[in-house]
Coordinates of C-alpha atoms in Angstrom, one line a residue:
Chain A
X1 CA 104.3 -97.6 157.1
X2 CA 106.1 -99.7 159.6
X3 CA 103.6 -98.5 162.2
X4 CA 101.0 -100.6 160.5
X5 CA 102.9 -103.8 161.5
X6 CA 101.0 -106.2 163.8
X7 CA 101.5 -105.6 167.5
X8 CA 103.5 -108.8 168.0
X9 CA 106.3 -108.5 165.5
X10 CA 108.3 -111.4 166.9
X11 CA 105.4 -113.9 166.4
X12 CA 105.7 -114.5 162.7
X13 CA 109.2 -114.6 161.4
X14 CA 109.2 -112.4 158.3
X15 CA 111.0 -113.2 155.2
X16 CA 114.3 -111.3 155.1
X17 CA 114.1 -108.4 152.8
X18 CA 117.1 -108.5 150.5
X19 CA 117.7 -105.2 148.8
X20 CA 120.7 -106.2 146.8
X21 CA 118.9 -109.1 145.1
X22 CA 115.2 -109.0 145.5
X23 CA 113.2 -112.2 145.5
X24 CA 113.9 -113.2 142.0
X25 CA 112.6 -116.7 141.8
X26 CA 108.8 -116.5 142.3
X27 CA 108.0 -113.0 141.1
X28 CA 110.6 -113.2 138.3
X29 CA 109.0 -116.4 137.0
X30 CA 105.5 -114.9 137.2
X31 CA 106.8 -111.8 135.3
X32 CA 108.3 -114.0 132.7
X33 CA 105.1 -116.1 132.3
X34 CA 103.0 -112.9 132.0
X35 CA 105.3 -111.5 129.4
X36 CA 105.4 -114.6 127.3
X37 CA 101.6 -114.8 127.4
X38 CA 101.3 -111.2 126.2
X39 CA 104.0 -111.7 123.7
X40 CA 102.1 -114.6 122.2
X41 CA 98.9 -112.5 122.0
X42 CA 100.8 -109.8 120.1
X43 CA 102.6 -112.3 117.9
X44 CA 99.6 -114.3 116.6
X45 CA 98.4 -111.6 114.2
X46 CA 101.9 -111.1 112.9
X47 CA 102.4 -114.9 112.5
X48 CA 99.5 -115.0 110.1
X49 CA 101.1 -112.4 107.9
X50 CA 104.4 -114.2 107.7
X51 CA 103.0 -117.8 107.3
X52 CA 100.3 -116.8 104.8
X53 CA 102.9 -115.1 102.6
X54 CA 104.7 -118.4 102.0
X55 CA 101.5 -120.3 101.6
X56 CA 100.0 -120.6 98.1
X57 CA 96.6 -121.7 99.4
X58 CA 96.4 -119.3 102.3
X59 CA 93.2 -118.3 104.1
X60 CA 92.6 -116.0 107.1
X61 CA 93.5 -119.0 109.3
X62 CA 96.9 -119.2 110.8
X63 CA 98.6 -122.5 109.8
X64 CA 101.9 -123.9 108.8
X65 CA 102.0 -123.9 105.0
X66 CA 101.8 -127.4 103.4
X67 CA 104.9 -126.4 101.4
X68 CA 107.0 -123.3 101.6
X69 CA 106.8 -121.5 98.4
X70 CA 107.9 -118.1 97.1
X71 CA 105.1 -118.1 94.5
X72 CA 103.2 -115.4 96.3
X73 CA 106.2 -113.1 96.1
X74 CA 106.9 -113.8 92.5
X75 CA 103.3 -113.2 91.7
X76 CA 103.2 -109.7 93.2
X77 CA 106.7 -108.7 92.1
X78 CA 105.6 -106.9 89.0
X79 CA 106.2 -103.3 88.0
X80 CA 102.6 -102.2 88.3
X81 CA 101.9 -103.9 91.5
X82 CA 105.1 -103.5 93.4
X83 CA 108.0 -101.7 91.9
X84 CA 106.3 -98.5 90.7
X85 CA 104.3 -98.0 93.9
X86 CA 107.3 -98.8 96.1
X87 CA 109.3 -96.3 94.0
X88 CA 106.6 -93.7 94.6
X89 CA 106.6 -94.5 98.3
X90 CA 110.4 -93.9 98.3
X91 CA 110.2 -90.6 96.4
X92 CA 107.4 -89.3 98.7
X93 CA 109.1 -90.4 101.9
X94 CA 112.6 -89.2 101.0
X95 CA 111.2 -86.0 99.6
X96 CA 109.1 -85.3 102.7
X97 CA 112.0 -86.1 105.0
X98 CA 114.5 -84.0 103.1
X99 CA 112.2 -80.9 103.0
X100 CA 111.1 -81.3 106.6
X101 CA 114.7 -81.7 107.9
X102 CA 116.1 -78.8 105.9
X103 CA 113.2 -76.4 106.8
X104 CA 113.3 -77.4 110.5
X105 CA 117.1 -77.0 110.7
X106 CA 116.9 -73.6 109.2
X107 CA 114.0 -72.6 111.5
X108 CA 115.5 -74.1 114.6
X109 CA 118.8 -72.2 114.4
X110 CA 117.5 -68.7 115.0
X111 CA 114.9 -70.1 117.5
X112 CA 117.6 -71.8 119.4
X113 CA 120.4 -69.2 119.2
X114 CA 118.7 -65.8 119.3
X115 CA 116.2 -64.3 121.6
X116 CA 113.3 -62.6 119.8
X117 CA 109.8 -61.6 120.7
X118 CA 108.7 -63.9 117.9
X119 CA 110.2 -67.1 119.5
X120 CA 107.8 -67.8 122.3
X121 CA 104.5 -67.5 120.4
X122 CA 106.1 -69.4 117.5
X123 CA 107.1 -72.3 119.7
X124 CA 103.7 -72.4 121.3
X125 CA 102.2 -72.4 117.8
X126 CA 104.5 -75.3 116.8
X127 CA 103.7 -77.2 119.9
X128 CA 100.0 -76.7 119.2
X129 CA 100.6 -77.9 115.7
X130 CA 102.1 -81.2 116.9
X131 CA 98.8 -81.9 118.5
X132 CA 96.4 -81.2 115.7
X133 CA 94.7 -84.2 114.3
X134 CA 95.9 -84.2 110.6
X135 CA 92.9 -86.4 109.7
X136 CA 90.6 -83.5 110.6
X137 CA 92.1 -81.2 108.1
X138 CA 92.1 -83.6 105.1
X139 CA 88.7 -82.4 103.9
X140 CA 89.8 -78.7 103.7
X141 CA 93.2 -79.7 102.3
X142 CA 91.4 -81.5 99.5
X143 CA 89.5 -78.3 98.7
X144 CA 92.7 -76.3 98.9
X145 CA 94.4 -78.7 96.5
X146 CA 91.5 -78.4 94.1
X147 CA 91.8 -74.6 94.2
X148 CA 95.6 -74.7 93.7
X149 CA 95.3 -77.3 91.0
X150 CA 97.7 -79.5 93.0
X151 CA 95.5 -82.6 93.1
X152 CA 97.2 -85.8 91.9
X153 CA 100.6 -84.1 92.1
X154 CA 103.4 -85.9 93.9
X155 CA 105.3 -82.6 94.7
X156 CA 102.1 -81.1 96.1
X157 CA 101.6 -84.2 98.3
X158 CA 105.2 -84.0 99.4
X159 CA 104.9 -80.4 100.4
X160 CA 101.7 -81.1 102.4
X161 CA 103.3 -84.1 104.2
X162 CA 106.4 -82.0 105.0
X163 CA 104.2 -79.2 106.4
X164 CA 102.2 -81.7 108.4
X165 CA 105.4 -83.2 110.0
X166 CA 107.1 -79.8 110.5
X167 CA 105.7 -78.9 113.9
X168 CA 107.0 -82.1 115.5
X169 CA 110.3 -81.9 113.5
X170 CA 111.0 -78.3 114.5
X171 CA 110.2 -79.1 118.1
X172 CA 112.6 -82.1 118.1
X173 CA 115.3 -80.3 116.1
X174 CA 115.2 -77.3 118.4
X175 CA 115.6 -79.5 121.5
X176 CA 118.6 -81.3 119.9
X177 CA 120.1 -78.0 118.9
X178 CA 119.7 -76.5 122.4
X179 CA 121.9 -79.2 123.7
X180 CA 124.8 -78.2 121.3
X181 CA 127.0 -75.7 123.3
X182 CA 127.2 -72.2 121.8
X183 CA 130.9 -71.7 122.8
X184 CA 132.1 -73.4 119.6
X185 CA 130.0 -71.2 117.4
X186 CA 131.2 -68.1 119.2
X187 CA 134.7 -69.0 118.2
X188 CA 133.6 -69.3 114.6
X189 CA 131.7 -66.0 114.8
X190 CA 134.8 -64.3 116.0
X191 CA 136.7 -65.8 113.1
X192 CA 134.2 -64.1 110.9
X193 CA 131.9 -67.0 110.0
X194 CA 128.3 -66.1 109.2
X195 CA 125.5 -67.7 111.1
X196 CA 124.6 -70.0 108.2
X197 CA 128.3 -71.0 107.9
X198 CA 128.4 -71.8 111.6
X199 CA 125.2 -73.8 111.3
X200 CA 126.7 -75.8 108.4
X201 CA 130.2 -76.3 109.6
X202 CA 129.7 -76.6 113.4
X203 CA 126.1 -77.2 114.6
X204 CA 125.0 -79.7 112.0
X205 CA 128.0 -82.1 112.3
X206 CA 127.6 -82.0 116.1
X207 CA 123.9 -82.9 116.0
X208 CA 124.1 -85.6 113.4
X209 CA 122.4 -88.2 115.6
X210 CA 119.6 -85.8 116.3
X211 CA 119.1 -85.1 112.6
X212 CA 119.1 -88.9 112.0
X213 CA 116.3 -89.3 114.5
X214 CA 114.2 -86.5 113.0
X215 CA 114.7 -87.7 109.4
X216 CA 113.9 -91.3 110.2
X217 CA 110.9 -90.2 112.3
X218 CA 109.5 -88.2 109.4
X219 CA 110.4 -91.0 106.9
X220 CA 108.5 -93.6 108.9
X221 CA 105.4 -91.4 109.1
X222 CA 105.5 -90.7 105.4
X223 CA 106.2 -94.3 104.4
X224 CA 103.3 -95.7 106.4
X225 CA 100.9 -92.9 105.6
X226 CA 97.7 -94.1 103.9
X227 CA 95.2 -91.4 104.4
X228 CA 97.0 -88.4 102.8
X229 CA 97.9 -90.0 99.5
X230 CA 94.5 -91.8 99.5
X231 CA 92.9 -88.3 99.3
X232 CA 95.5 -86.4 97.3
X233 CA 96.8 -88.8 94.7
X234 CA 94.4 -90.2 92.2
X235 CA 96.2 -91.9 89.3
X236 CA 97.6 -95.4 90.0
X237 CA 100.9 -94.5 88.4
X238 CA 101.5 -91.9 91.1
X239 CA 100.2 -93.8 94.1
X240 CA 102.5 -95.2 96.8
X241 CA 102.5 -98.8 98.0
X242 CA 100.0 -98.1 100.8
X243 CA 97.3 -97.3 98.2
X244 CA 98.2 -100.0 95.7
X245 CA 97.9 -102.6 98.5
X246 CA 94.5 -101.2 99.4
X247 CA 93.3 -101.4 95.8
X248 CA 94.8 -104.9 95.5
X249 CA 92.8 -105.9 98.6
X250 CA 89.7 -104.4 97.1
X251 CA 90.1 -106.3 93.8
X252 CA 91.7 -109.6 94.7
X253 CA 91.9 -109.6 98.5
X254 CA 89.1 -112.1 98.9
X255 CA 90.8 -114.6 96.7
X256 CA 94.6 -114.0 97.0
X257 CA 95.2 -113.8 100.7
X258 CA 98.7 -115.2 100.3
X259 CA 99.6 -112.6 97.7
X260 CA 98.2 -109.8 99.8
X261 CA 100.3 -111.0 102.8
X262 CA 103.4 -111.2 100.6
X263 CA 102.8 -107.8 99.2
X264 CA 102.3 -106.3 102.7
X265 CA 105.5 -107.9 103.9
X266 CA 107.5 -106.5 101.0
X267 CA 106.1 -103.1 101.8
X268 CA 106.8 -103.4 105.5
X269 CA 110.3 -104.8 105.4
X270 CA 112.1 -101.6 104.6
X271 CA 110.8 -99.8 107.7
X272 CA 111.4 -102.8 109.9
X273 CA 115.0 -103.1 108.6
X274 CA 115.5 -99.3 109.0
X275 CA 114.1 -99.5 112.6
X276 CA 116.5 -102.4 113.5
X277 CA 119.5 -100.4 112.1
X278 CA 118.4 -97.3 113.9
X279 CA 117.8 -98.9 117.3
X280 CA 121.2 -100.5 117.1
X281 CA 122.9 -97.3 115.9
X282 CA 121.2 -94.7 118.1
X283 CA 121.3 -95.8 121.7
X284 CA 118.5 -98.1 122.5
X285 CA 115.1 -98.9 121.0
X286 CA 113.4 -96.0 122.6
X287 CA 115.5 -93.2 121.1
X288 CA 112.5 -92.2 119.0
X289 CA 110.0 -92.2 121.7
X290 CA 112.5 -90.6 124.1
X291 CA 112.9 -87.7 121.7
X292 CA 109.1 -87.4 121.4
X293 CA 108.8 -87.3 125.2
X294 CA 110.5 -83.9 124.9
Chain B
X1 CA 118.0 -73.3 128.2
X2 CA 121.6 -72.5 128.3
X3 CA 121.7 -70.5 125.2
X4 CA 119.5 -67.6 126.2
X5 CA 122.0 -65.3 127.9
X6 CA 124.2 -65.3 124.8
X7 CA 122.6 -63.1 122.2
X8 CA 125.1 -62.6 119.4
X9 CA 124.2 -60.6 116.3
X10 CA 124.1 -62.0 112.8
X11 CA 127.6 -61.1 111.9
X12 CA 128.9 -62.0 115.4
X13 CA 132.3 -60.2 115.3
X14 CA 130.9 -56.9 114.1
X15 CA 128.3 -56.9 116.9
X16 CA 130.7 -57.3 119.7
X17 CA 131.7 -53.6 119.4
X18 CA 128.0 -52.4 119.6
X19 CA 127.3 -50.6 122.8
X20 CA 125.0 -52.0 125.4
X21 CA 121.3 -52.0 124.2
X22 CA 120.2 -49.2 126.5
X23 CA 122.9 -46.8 125.3
X24 CA 121.7 -43.9 123.1
X25 CA 122.9 -44.8 119.7
X26 CA 122.2 -42.8 116.5
X27 CA 118.9 -43.6 114.8
X28 CA 120.6 -45.0 111.8
X29 CA 122.5 -47.4 113.9
X30 CA 119.4 -48.4 115.7
X31 CA 117.5 -49.1 112.6
X32 CA 120.5 -51.1 111.2
X33 CA 120.4 -53.2 114.3
X34 CA 116.6 -53.7 113.9
X35 CA 117.3 -54.8 110.3
X36 CA 120.0 -57.2 111.5
X37 CA 117.6 -58.6 114.1
X38 CA 115.0 -59.1 111.4
X39 CA 117.5 -60.6 108.9
X40 CA 118.7 -63.2 111.3
X41 CA 115.1 -64.6 111.6
X42 CA 114.9 -65.0 107.9
X43 CA 115.9 -68.7 108.0
X44 CA 112.6 -69.4 109.7
X45 CA 110.8 -68.3 106.5
X46 CA 110.6 -71.6 104.6
X47 CA 109.1 -73.4 107.6
X48 CA 106.6 -70.5 108.2
X49 CA 105.6 -70.5 104.5
X50 CA 105.0 -74.3 104.5
X51 CA 103.1 -74.1 107.8
X52 CA 101.0 -71.2 106.7
X53 CA 100.1 -72.6 103.3
X54 CA 99.4 -76.2 104.2
X55 CA 98.4 -76.2 107.9
X56 CA 97.1 -72.8 108.9
X57 CA 95.5 -72.2 105.5
X58 CA 93.4 -75.4 105.6
X59 CA 92.4 -74.6 109.2
X60 CA 91.1 -71.2 108.2
X61 CA 89.5 -72.7 105.1
X62 CA 87.9 -75.3 107.3
X63 CA 86.2 -72.6 109.4
X64 CA 85.1 -70.8 106.3
X65 CA 84.1 -73.8 104.3
X66 CA 81.9 -75.1 107.1
X67 CA 79.6 -72.1 106.5
X68 CA 79.1 -72.9 102.8
X69 CA 77.4 -75.6 100.8
X70 CA 80.5 -76.5 98.9
X71 CA 80.1 -79.8 97.1
X72 CA 82.4 -82.2 95.2
X73 CA 80.5 -82.0 92.0
X74 CA 77.7 -80.0 90.5
X75 CA 77.1 -76.3 90.5
X76 CA 77.9 -76.0 94.2
X77 CA 81.4 -77.2 93.5
X78 CA 82.4 -74.2 91.4
X79 CA 80.2 -71.6 93.1
X80 CA 79.6 -72.5 96.8
X81 CA 77.0 -70.3 98.6
X82 CA 77.3 -68.9 102.1
X83 CA 74.7 -70.7 104.2
X84 CA 75.6 -69.5 107.7
X85 CA 75.2 -72.0 110.5
X86 CA 73.1 -74.4 108.4
X87 CA 75.8 -77.1 108.4
X88 CA 76.1 -77.0 112.2
X89 CA 72.3 -77.0 112.6
X90 CA 72.2 -80.0 110.3
X91 CA 75.0 -81.6 112.4
X92 CA 73.1 -81.2 115.6
X93 CA 69.9 -82.7 114.1
X94 CA 71.8 -85.5 112.4
X95 CA 71.2 -88.7 114.4
X96 CA 74.6 -90.1 113.2
X97 CA 76.6 -87.2 114.7
X98 CA 76.0 -87.9 118.4
X99 CA 76.5 -91.6 117.8
X100 CA 79.7 -90.9 116.0
X101 CA 80.9 -88.6 118.8
X102 CA 80.1 -91.2 121.4
X103 CA 81.9 -93.9 119.3
X104 CA 85.0 -91.7 119.0
X105 CA 85.0 -91.1 122.8
X106 CA 84.5 -94.8 123.4
X107 CA 87.3 -95.7 121.0
X108 CA 89.7 -93.1 122.4
X109 CA 88.9 -93.8 126.0
X110 CA 88.8 -97.6 125.6
X111 CA 91.8 -98.2 123.4
X112 CA 94.1 -95.4 124.3
X113 CA 93.5 -93.7 127.7
X114 CA 92.6 -96.9 129.5
X115 CA 94.0 -100.0 127.6
X116 CA 97.2 -98.7 126.1
X117 CA 98.1 -96.7 129.1
X118 CA 97.6 -99.6 131.6
X119 CA 99.0 -102.3 129.4
X120 CA 102.0 -100.1 128.5
X121 CA 102.8 -99.2 132.1
X122 CA 102.2 -102.8 133.2
X123 CA 104.5 -104.2 130.5
X124 CA 107.2 -101.7 131.4
X125 CA 106.9 -102.6 135.1
X126 CA 106.9 -106.4 134.5
X127 CA 109.9 -106.0 132.1
X128 CA 111.9 -104.7 135.0
X129 CA 111.4 -107.9 136.9
X130 CA 111.5 -110.4 134.1
X131 CA 114.4 -112.1 132.5
X132 CA 116.4 -109.8 130.2
X133 CA 116.2 -112.1 127.2
X134 CA 112.4 -112.6 127.6
X135 CA 111.6 -108.9 128.0
X136 CA 113.7 -107.9 125.0
X137 CA 112.1 -110.6 122.8
X138 CA 108.6 -109.7 123.8
X139 CA 109.4 -106.0 123.5
X140 CA 110.6 -106.6 119.9
X141 CA 107.3 -108.4 119.1
X142 CA 105.2 -105.5 120.5
X143 CA 107.3 -102.9 118.8
X144 CA 107.0 -104.8 115.5
X145 CA 103.2 -104.2 115.6
X146 CA 103.9 -100.5 116.0
X147 CA 106.5 -100.3 113.3
X148 CA 104.3 -101.9 110.6
X149 CA 102.8 -99.4 108.1
X150 CA 99.2 -98.7 109.2
X151 CA 97.6 -100.3 106.2
X152 CA 99.5 -103.5 106.8
X153 CA 98.5 -103.4 110.5
X154 CA 94.9 -102.9 109.4
X155 CA 94.9 -105.9 107.1
X156 CA 96.5 -108.1 109.7
X157 CA 93.8 -107.1 112.2
X158 CA 91.1 -107.6 109.5
X159 CA 92.4 -111.1 109.0
X160 CA 92.7 -111.8 112.7
X161 CA 89.1 -110.8 113.6
X162 CA 87.3 -112.0 110.5
X163 CA 84.7 -114.8 110.5
X164 CA 87.2 -117.5 109.7
X165 CA 90.2 -115.7 111.1
X166 CA 92.8 -116.7 113.7
X167 CA 90.8 -115.5 116.7
X168 CA 87.9 -117.8 115.9
X169 CA 90.3 -120.6 115.0
X170 CA 91.7 -120.2 118.5
X171 CA 88.3 -120.2 120.1
X172 CA 87.4 -123.3 118.2
X173 CA 90.3 -125.0 120.0
X174 CA 88.4 -124.5 123.2
X175 CA 85.2 -125.7 121.7
X176 CA 83.6 -122.2 121.2
X177 CA 82.2 -120.8 118.0
X178 CA 83.2 -117.2 117.7
X179 CA 81.0 -114.6 116.0
X180 CA 82.1 -112.5 113.1
X181 CA 83.8 -109.9 115.2
X182 CA 83.9 -107.2 112.6
X183 CA 80.2 -107.5 112.1
X184 CA 78.8 -108.3 115.5
X185 CA 81.3 -106.4 117.7
X186 CA 82.9 -103.8 115.4
X187 CA 83.9 -101.4 118.2
X188 CA 85.5 -104.2 120.3
X189 CA 87.4 -105.3 117.3
X190 CA 88.8 -101.9 116.4
X191 CA 89.5 -101.1 120.1
X192 CA 91.5 -104.3 120.4
X193 CA 93.2 -103.7 117.1
X194 CA 94.3 -100.2 118.2
X195 CA 95.5 -101.6 121.5
X196 CA 97.6 -104.2 119.6
X197 CA 99.0 -101.5 117.3
X198 CA 99.5 -98.6 119.8
X199 CA 100.7 -100.2 123.1
X200 CA 104.4 -100.1 122.0
X201 CA 104.5 -96.3 122.2
X202 CA 103.3 -96.2 125.8
X203 CA 105.5 -99.1 126.7
X204 CA 108.6 -97.4 125.4
X205 CA 107.7 -94.1 127.0
X206 CA 107.2 -95.8 130.4
X207 CA 110.3 -97.9 130.1
X208 CA 112.3 -94.7 129.7
X209 CA 110.5 -93.0 132.6
X210 CA 110.9 -96.0 134.9
X211 CA 114.6 -96.1 134.1
X212 CA 114.8 -92.5 135.5
X213 CA 113.3 -93.4 138.8
X214 CA 116.3 -93.7 141.2
X215 CA 116.4 -97.2 142.7
X216 CA 117.4 -95.7 146.1
X217 CA 113.9 -94.4 146.7
X218 CA 112.2 -97.7 145.8
X219 CA 114.7 -99.5 148.0
X220 CA 114.1 -97.1 150.9
X221 CA 110.4 -97.8 150.7
X222 CA 111.2 -101.5 150.5
X223 CA 113.2 -101.3 153.7
X224 CA 110.3 -99.5 155.4
X225 CA 108.3 -102.5 154.6
X226 CA 106.2 -101.3 151.7
X227 CA 105.0 -104.2 149.5
X228 CA 105.0 -104.2 145.7
X229 CA 101.6 -102.6 145.3
X230 CA 102.3 -99.9 147.9
X231 CA 105.7 -99.1 146.3
X232 CA 103.9 -98.7 142.9
X233 CA 101.1 -96.6 144.3
X234 CA 103.1 -94.3 146.6
X235 CA 106.5 -94.2 145.1
X236 CA 106.7 -95.1 141.4
X237 CA 103.5 -93.7 140.1
X238 CA 103.8 -90.3 141.8
X239 CA 107.4 -90.1 140.5
X240 CA 106.4 -90.6 136.8
X241 CA 103.2 -88.6 137.1
X242 CA 104.3 -86.1 134.5
X243 CA 105.1 -88.8 132.0
X244 CA 101.7 -90.3 132.5
X245 CA 100.1 -87.0 131.7
X246 CA 102.2 -86.4 128.6
X247 CA 101.8 -89.9 127.4
X248 CA 98.0 -89.9 127.9
X249 CA 97.6 -86.6 126.0
X250 CA 99.8 -87.8 123.1
X251 CA 98.0 -91.2 122.7
X252 CA 94.6 -89.5 123.0
X253 CA 95.4 -87.1 120.2
X254 CA 96.9 -90.0 118.1
X255 CA 93.8 -92.2 118.6
X256 CA 91.4 -89.3 117.9
X257 CA 92.6 -89.1 114.4
X258 CA 92.9 -92.9 113.6
X259 CA 91.4 -93.4 110.2
X260 CA 93.1 -96.2 108.3
X261 CA 92.6 -98.9 110.9
X262 CA 88.9 -98.3 111.2
X263 CA 88.3 -97.7 107.5
X264 CA 90.0 -100.9 106.4
X265 CA 88.6 -103.1 109.2
X266 CA 84.9 -102.1 109.2
X267 CA 84.6 -98.9 106.9
X268 CA 82.5 -97.5 109.8
X269 CA 80.0 -100.3 109.5
X270 CA 77.8 -102.3 109.8
X271 CA 75.5 -99.3 109.3
X272 CA 77.1 -96.6 111.3
X273 CA 78.1 -98.8 114.2
X274 CA 81.8 -98.0 114.1
X275 CA 81.7 -94.6 112.4
X276 CA 84.1 -92.5 114.4
X277 CA 84.4 -88.8 113.5
X278 CA 87.2 -89.2 110.9
X279 CA 85.2 -91.8 109.1
X280 CA 82.1 -89.7 109.2
X281 CA 83.9 -86.6 107.9
X282 CA 85.4 -88.7 105.1
X283 CA 82.0 -90.3 104.2
X284 CA 80.1 -87.1 104.1
X285 CA 82.8 -85.2 102.2
X286 CA 83.9 -87.7 99.6
X287 CA 81.2 -90.5 99.4
X288 CA 78.2 -88.2 99.7
X289 CA 80.2 -85.3 98.2
X290 CA 79.1 -82.7 100.8
X291 CA 82.4 -80.9 101.2
X292 CA 80.8 -78.2 103.3
X293 CA 79.1 -80.6 105.7
X294 CA 82.3 -82.7 105.9
X295 CA 84.2 -79.6 106.7
X296 CA 81.8 -78.8 109.5
X297 CA 82.5 -82.2 111.0
X298 CA 86.3 -81.6 110.5
X299 CA 86.0 -78.3 112.3
X300 CA 84.4 -80.1 115.3
X301 CA 87.3 -82.5 115.3
X302 CA 89.8 -79.7 115.1
X303 CA 88.0 -78.0 118.1
X304 CA 88.2 -81.2 120.2
X305 CA 91.9 -81.6 119.2
X306 CA 92.6 -77.9 120.0
X307 CA 91.0 -78.3 123.5
X308 CA 93.2 -81.4 124.2
X309 CA 96.3 -79.5 122.8
X310 CA 95.8 -76.6 125.1
X311 CA 95.4 -78.9 128.1
X312 CA 98.5 -80.8 127.0
X313 CA 100.6 -77.6 126.6
X314 CA 99.5 -76.3 130.0
X315 CA 100.5 -79.6 131.5
X316 CA 103.9 -79.5 129.8
X317 CA 104.7 -75.9 130.7
X318 CA 105.9 -76.2 134.3
X319 CA 108.6 -78.7 133.3
X320 CA 109.7 -76.5 130.4
X321 CA 110.0 -73.2 132.3

């Protein structure tokens, strides 16, 4: 690249290239300005949500509320609107995460520790499963649930959601387990521990951060999922918050913007809080994406 | 994989004494070993059962159901008839299907492959240069849009793009009267909404990848006189090429199956102007109660997803081997 330099290099004195501290001032300021601009674009829609939730006469316009009031929150904090749906959300998400994590730990152990002819095709199948658009199978799943008489059943929904998140969970769990050295288990085996005992007493404690990542990943997906319960759960008493917000929007959305915003915020806060905790706890904000990167 | 050379048996200690696999053992012993080898795979069973019942089952059912006239209600609900390729013939003759396919391609290409990819990479690059405080604050805002439950994100975007929403309020400041975005430009609105919601993923993936590019190489190029653009084109991008492939495949597959955002913002309308394939399958199956026909659309989506998955797995393989 240096050969491209003009024939008379001495003519124009070049700016000295400093490797240790690259030109910070100009390019750094431009970078900051660009980031702030993009940040504002991303913030504007969020700002509406927060401001409208404290505004009793909110519209779709973003504005500072005339008076800060918690009326919207008190209006939606009723058992039918908030507490039962949130409880359902919690049951579904925790149930899904628990089943997924247990099933994928059990499956990942032989896949990670033993060699079998079954492993390779299974892992390819799992990898293939991580890519499948779940939205596409909802119509056949609905028919299946009708056949099995599982429609409008929370356990059925949990089982389906667990199955849908299993491919990714098995893939992640196996990757985490592969990085736990086998030598410790060998010691346990020689001491007469069974494989399951070794898994429980040695492997699981060693891969606790990995298990946390997988369970939170699954929990997030289940908590935010709208389409699956929208299709599979019919009675309002069983529906999670995502659906009750949607029905609220259909019934009162056009009049009670503030309440809709407050309701959405209440529903979103648990995952935001969990995310903040996780990104503090498990090295850096991109632990989740890093794990997905594989 | 470091674990492969160590192949202990189920009981561990008992198996240490077993002779090398090639040695001629008594048949009883060999079958016992086969049993042990089978038994140690038993823990995979719950996962296999779940996957077979709730993923593989529906996929097979999807193939089968698309050849029937199953309906949500009426006599075809209890006793669907085999109608061969009729659903697919109908699909090919349905004017909405090509439109929907095109809108899905437009949505996926526009919002994920191009916009999220470029904006995500751009953000990750700019964040390396910018002030730490600024980039972490902006990063948090962008990730917040990604963390929100999808229904909340969809409402927020609905509010933002509606007739008297924030976007038009902003345009009014500059003396412009904005249209009703959700009605006049539904595809643009949902593409921008998906960009807003999805960019964080690409940004985080690229941040991690750029962190792995050794600074010595970029510095060497710098000393050789390569400017910023050249360093990016000849050093940084070739070094993170694998990440770009992986990320593009992942966000493509994610965007392909976006339902909630589109359903809440436009419900596929006006008319069919933003009816992507997931919306079309939903409408046909549940609103017009043609389960068989909806399943045929779902099968097409599964096929598209499967093609992408195979490409993705092939792209991943060299790095895994």
